[in-house]
mmCIF file with all atom_site columns, C-alpha atoms in Angstrom:
data_model
loop_
_atom_site.group_PDB
_atom_site.id
_atom_site.type_symbol
_atom_site.label_atom_id
_atom_site.label_alt_id
_atom_site.label_comp_id
_atom_site.label_asym_id
_atom_site.label_entity_id
_atom_site.label_seq_id
_atom_site.pdbx_PDB_ins_code
_atom_site.Cartn_x
_atom_site.Cartn_y
_atom_site.Cartn_z
_atom_site.occupancy
_atom_site.B_iso_or_equiv
_atom_site.pdbx_formal_charge
_atom_site.auth_seq_id
_atom_site.auth_comp_id
_atom_site.auth_asym_id
_atom_site.auth_atom_id
_atom_site.pdbx_PDB_model_num
ATOM 1  C CA . MET A 1 1  ? 1.515   27.729 -4.356 1.00 42.00 ? 26  MET A CA 1
ATOM 2  C CA . LYS A 1 2  ? 3.228   24.365 -4.626 1.00 49.00 ? 27  LYS A CA 1
ATOM 3  C CA . PRO A 1 3  ? 1.816   21.831 -7.142 1.00 44.00 ? 28  PRO A CA 1
ATOM 4  C CA . GLU A 1 4  ? 0.702   19.452 -4.403 1.00 46.00 ? 29  GLU A CA 1
ATOM 5  C CA . GLU A 1 5  ? -1.348  22.261 -2.842 1.00 45.00 ? 30  GLU A CA 1
ATOM 6  C CA . SER A 1 6  ? -3.554  22.638 -5.902 1.00 45.00 ? 31  SER A CA 1
ATOM 7  C CA . ALA A 1 7  ? -5.943  19.982 -4.581 1.00 52.00 ? 32  ALA A CA 1
ATOM 8  C CA . MET A 1 8  ? -6.209  22.041 -1.361 1.00 67.00 ? 33  MET A CA 1
ATOM 9  C CA . SER A 1 9  ? -6.618  19.316 1.194  1.00 86.00 ? 34  SER A CA 1
ATOM 10 C CA . LYS A 1 10 ? -7.918  20.631 4.478  1.00 93.00 ? 35  LYS A CA 1
ATOM 11 C CA . TYR A 1 11 ? -4.766  19.241 6.083  1.00 95.00 ? 36  TYR A CA 1
ATOM 12 C CA . ILE A 1 12 ? -2.278  21.339 4.034  1.00 95.00 ? 37  ILE A CA 1
ATOM 13 C CA . PRO A 1 13 ? -1.495  23.572 7.070  1.00 96.00 ? 38  PRO A CA 1
ATOM 14 C CA . LEU A 1 14 ? -0.657  20.438 9.072  1.00 97.00 ? 39  LEU A CA 1
ATOM 15 C CA . TRP A 1 15 ? 1.530   18.969 6.320  1.00 96.00 ? 40  TRP A CA 1
ATOM 16 C CA . ASN A 1 16 ? 3.428   22.265 6.028  1.00 97.00 ? 41  ASN A CA 1
ATOM 17 C CA . TRP A 1 17 ? 3.893   22.423 9.806  1.00 97.00 ? 42  TRP A CA 1
ATOM 18 C CA . ILE A 1 18 ? 5.250   18.858 9.859  1.00 97.00 ? 43  ILE A CA 1
ATOM 19 C CA . ARG A 1 19 ? 7.699   19.586 7.034  1.00 95.00 ? 44  ARG A CA 1
ATOM 20 C CA . GLU A 1 20 ? 8.899   22.768 8.757  1.00 96.00 ? 45  GLU A CA 1
ATOM 21 C CA . ASN A 1 21 ? 9.199   20.916 12.082 1.00 94.00 ? 46  ASN A CA 1
ATOM 22 C CA . GLY A 1 22 ? 11.893  18.758 10.494 1.00 92.00 ? 47  GLY A CA 1
ATOM 23 C CA . GLU A 1 23 ? 12.184  16.152 13.270 1.00 95.00 ? 48  GLU A CA 1
ATOM 24 C CA . ASP A 1 24 ? 12.859  12.545 12.258 1.00 96.00 ? 49  ASP A CA 1
ATOM 25 C CA . SER A 1 25 ? 9.930   11.215 14.307 1.00 97.00 ? 50  SER A CA 1
ATOM 26 C CA . PHE A 1 26 ? 7.428   12.731 16.705 1.00 97.00 ? 51  PHE A CA 1
ATOM 27 C CA . LYS A 1 27 ? 3.869   12.456 18.011 1.00 98.00 ? 52  LYS A CA 1
ATOM 28 C CA . LEU A 1 28 ? 1.018   14.931 18.051 1.00 98.00 ? 53  LEU A CA 1
ATOM 29 C CA . THR A 1 29 ? -2.206  14.710 20.006 1.00 97.00 ? 54  THR A CA 1
ATOM 30 C CA . PHE A 1 30 ? -5.527  14.918 18.194 1.00 97.00 ? 55  PHE A CA 1
ATOM 31 C CA . ALA A 1 31 ? -6.028  18.346 19.847 1.00 97.00 ? 56  ALA A CA 1
ATOM 32 C CA . GLU A 1 32 ? -2.639  19.597 18.592 1.00 98.00 ? 57  GLU A CA 1
ATOM 33 C CA . ILE A 1 33 ? -3.455  18.415 15.082 1.00 97.00 ? 58  ILE A CA 1
ATOM 34 C CA . GLU A 1 34 ? -6.803  20.215 15.169 1.00 97.00 ? 59  GLU A CA 1
ATOM 35 C CA . LYS A 1 35 ? -5.122  23.421 16.369 1.00 97.00 ? 60  LYS A CA 1
ATOM 36 C CA . ILE A 1 36 ? -2.399  23.294 13.674 1.00 97.00 ? 61  ILE A CA 1
ATOM 37 C CA . ALA A 1 37 ? -4.721  22.227 10.831 1.00 96.00 ? 62  ALA A CA 1
ATOM 38 C CA . GLY A 1 38 ? -7.520  24.575 11.845 1.00 96.00 ? 63  GLY A CA 1
ATOM 39 C CA . VAL A 1 39 ? -10.084 21.818 11.340 1.00 93.00 ? 64  VAL A CA 1
ATOM 40 C CA . PRO A 1 40 ? -11.326 18.970 13.541 1.00 90.00 ? 65  PRO A CA 1
ATOM 41 C CA . LEU A 1 41 ? -9.595  15.635 13.055 1.00 91.00 ? 66  LEU A CA 1
ATOM 42 C CA . ASP A 1 42 ? -12.114 13.259 11.509 1.00 91.00 ? 67  ASP A CA 1
ATOM 43 C CA . HIS A 1 43 ? -12.319 9.982  9.604  1.00 91.00 ? 68  HIS A CA 1
ATOM 44 C CA . SER A 1 44 ? -11.175 11.689 6.378  1.00 91.00 ? 69  SER A CA 1
ATOM 45 C CA . PHE A 1 45 ? -7.684  11.957 7.924  1.00 94.00 ? 70  PHE A CA 1
ATOM 46 C CA . LEU A 1 46 ? -7.231  8.294  6.995  1.00 93.00 ? 71  LEU A CA 1
ATOM 47 C CA . LYS A 1 47 ? -7.687  9.196  3.335  1.00 92.00 ? 72  LYS A CA 1
ATOM 48 C CA . TYR A 1 48 ? -5.690  12.420 3.376  1.00 94.00 ? 73  TYR A CA 1
ATOM 49 C CA . LYS A 1 49 ? -2.695  11.060 5.315  1.00 94.00 ? 74  LYS A CA 1
ATOM 50 C CA . LYS A 1 50 ? -1.291  9.679  2.029  1.00 94.00 ? 75  LYS A CA 1
ATOM 51 C CA . GLU A 1 51 ? -0.640  13.283 0.921  1.00 94.00 ? 76  GLU A CA 1
ATOM 52 C CA . LEU A 1 52 ? 1.950   13.614 3.676  1.00 95.00 ? 77  LEU A CA 1
ATOM 53 C CA . GLN A 1 53 ? 4.418   11.499 1.670  1.00 95.00 ? 78  GLN A CA 1
ATOM 54 C CA . GLU A 1 54 ? 4.723   14.421 -0.770 1.00 95.00 ? 79  GLU A CA 1
ATOM 55 C CA . TYR A 1 55 ? 6.112   16.401 2.179  1.00 96.00 ? 80  TYR A CA 1
ATOM 56 C CA . GLY A 1 56 ? 8.684   13.750 3.109  1.00 96.00 ? 81  GLY A CA 1
ATOM 57 C CA . TYR A 1 57 ? 6.821   12.172 6.033  1.00 97.00 ? 82  TYR A CA 1
ATOM 58 C CA . GLN A 1 58 ? 4.405   9.362  6.796  1.00 97.00 ? 83  GLN A CA 1
ATOM 59 C CA . VAL A 1 59 ? 1.913   8.487  9.504  1.00 97.00 ? 84  VAL A CA 1
ATOM 60 C CA . ILE A 1 60 ? 3.197   5.404  11.296 1.00 97.00 ? 85  ILE A CA 1
ATOM 61 C CA . LYS A 1 61 ? 0.534   4.976  13.975 1.00 97.00 ? 86  LYS A CA 1
ATOM 62 C CA . ILE A 1 62 ? -2.829  6.394  14.980 1.00 96.00 ? 87  ILE A CA 1
ATOM 63 C CA . SER A 1 63 ? -3.926  5.575  18.523 1.00 96.00 ? 88  SER A CA 1
ATOM 64 C CA . MET A 1 64 ? -7.597  6.146  19.209 1.00 94.00 ? 89  MET A CA 1
ATOM 65 C CA . LYS A 1 65 ? -7.100  5.158  22.856 1.00 96.00 ? 90  LYS A CA 1
ATOM 66 C CA . THR A 1 66 ? -4.413  7.763  23.637 1.00 97.00 ? 91  THR A CA 1
ATOM 67 C CA . GLU A 1 67 ? -5.509  10.186 20.879 1.00 96.00 ? 92  GLU A CA 1
ATOM 68 C CA . LEU A 1 68 ? -1.998  10.361 19.446 1.00 97.00 ? 93  LEU A CA 1
ATOM 69 C CA . VAL A 1 69 ? -0.668  10.250 15.892 1.00 97.00 ? 94  VAL A CA 1
ATOM 70 C CA . ALA A 1 70 ? 2.963   9.232  15.304 1.00 98.00 ? 95  ALA A CA 1
ATOM 71 C CA . PHE A 1 71 ? 4.835   10.662 12.323 1.00 98.00 ? 96  PHE A CA 1
ATOM 72 C CA . GLU A 1 72 ? 8.144   9.671  10.783 1.00 97.00 ? 97  GLU A CA 1
ATOM 73 C CA . LYS A 1 73 ? 10.408  11.230 8.158  1.00 97.00 ? 98  LYS A CA 1
ATOM 74 C CA . LEU A 1 74 ? 10.731  9.112  5.033  1.00 96.00 ? 99  LEU A CA 1
ATOM 75 C CA . SER A 1 75 ? 14.165  7.703  4.214  1.00 87.00 ? 100 SER A CA 1
ATOM 76 C CA . VAL A 1 76 ? 15.736  9.199  1.130  1.00 70.00 ? 101 VAL A CA 1
#
């Protein structure tokens, strides 16, 4: 278990998937996120999205209208 996993956010499976994906930037639908994370996407995502920086990525846009979330690799 990695140190950042000790808190056991419900989005850890999603963060791991994003890190393993390795693309510089990409979008996922709300449905894709729910399938990968194994939990429904809810308002808590706004709080938990900060954890993603520990995995080298950030959320750059959340579109409620199109139900898409855009992700981007952090610059080193």
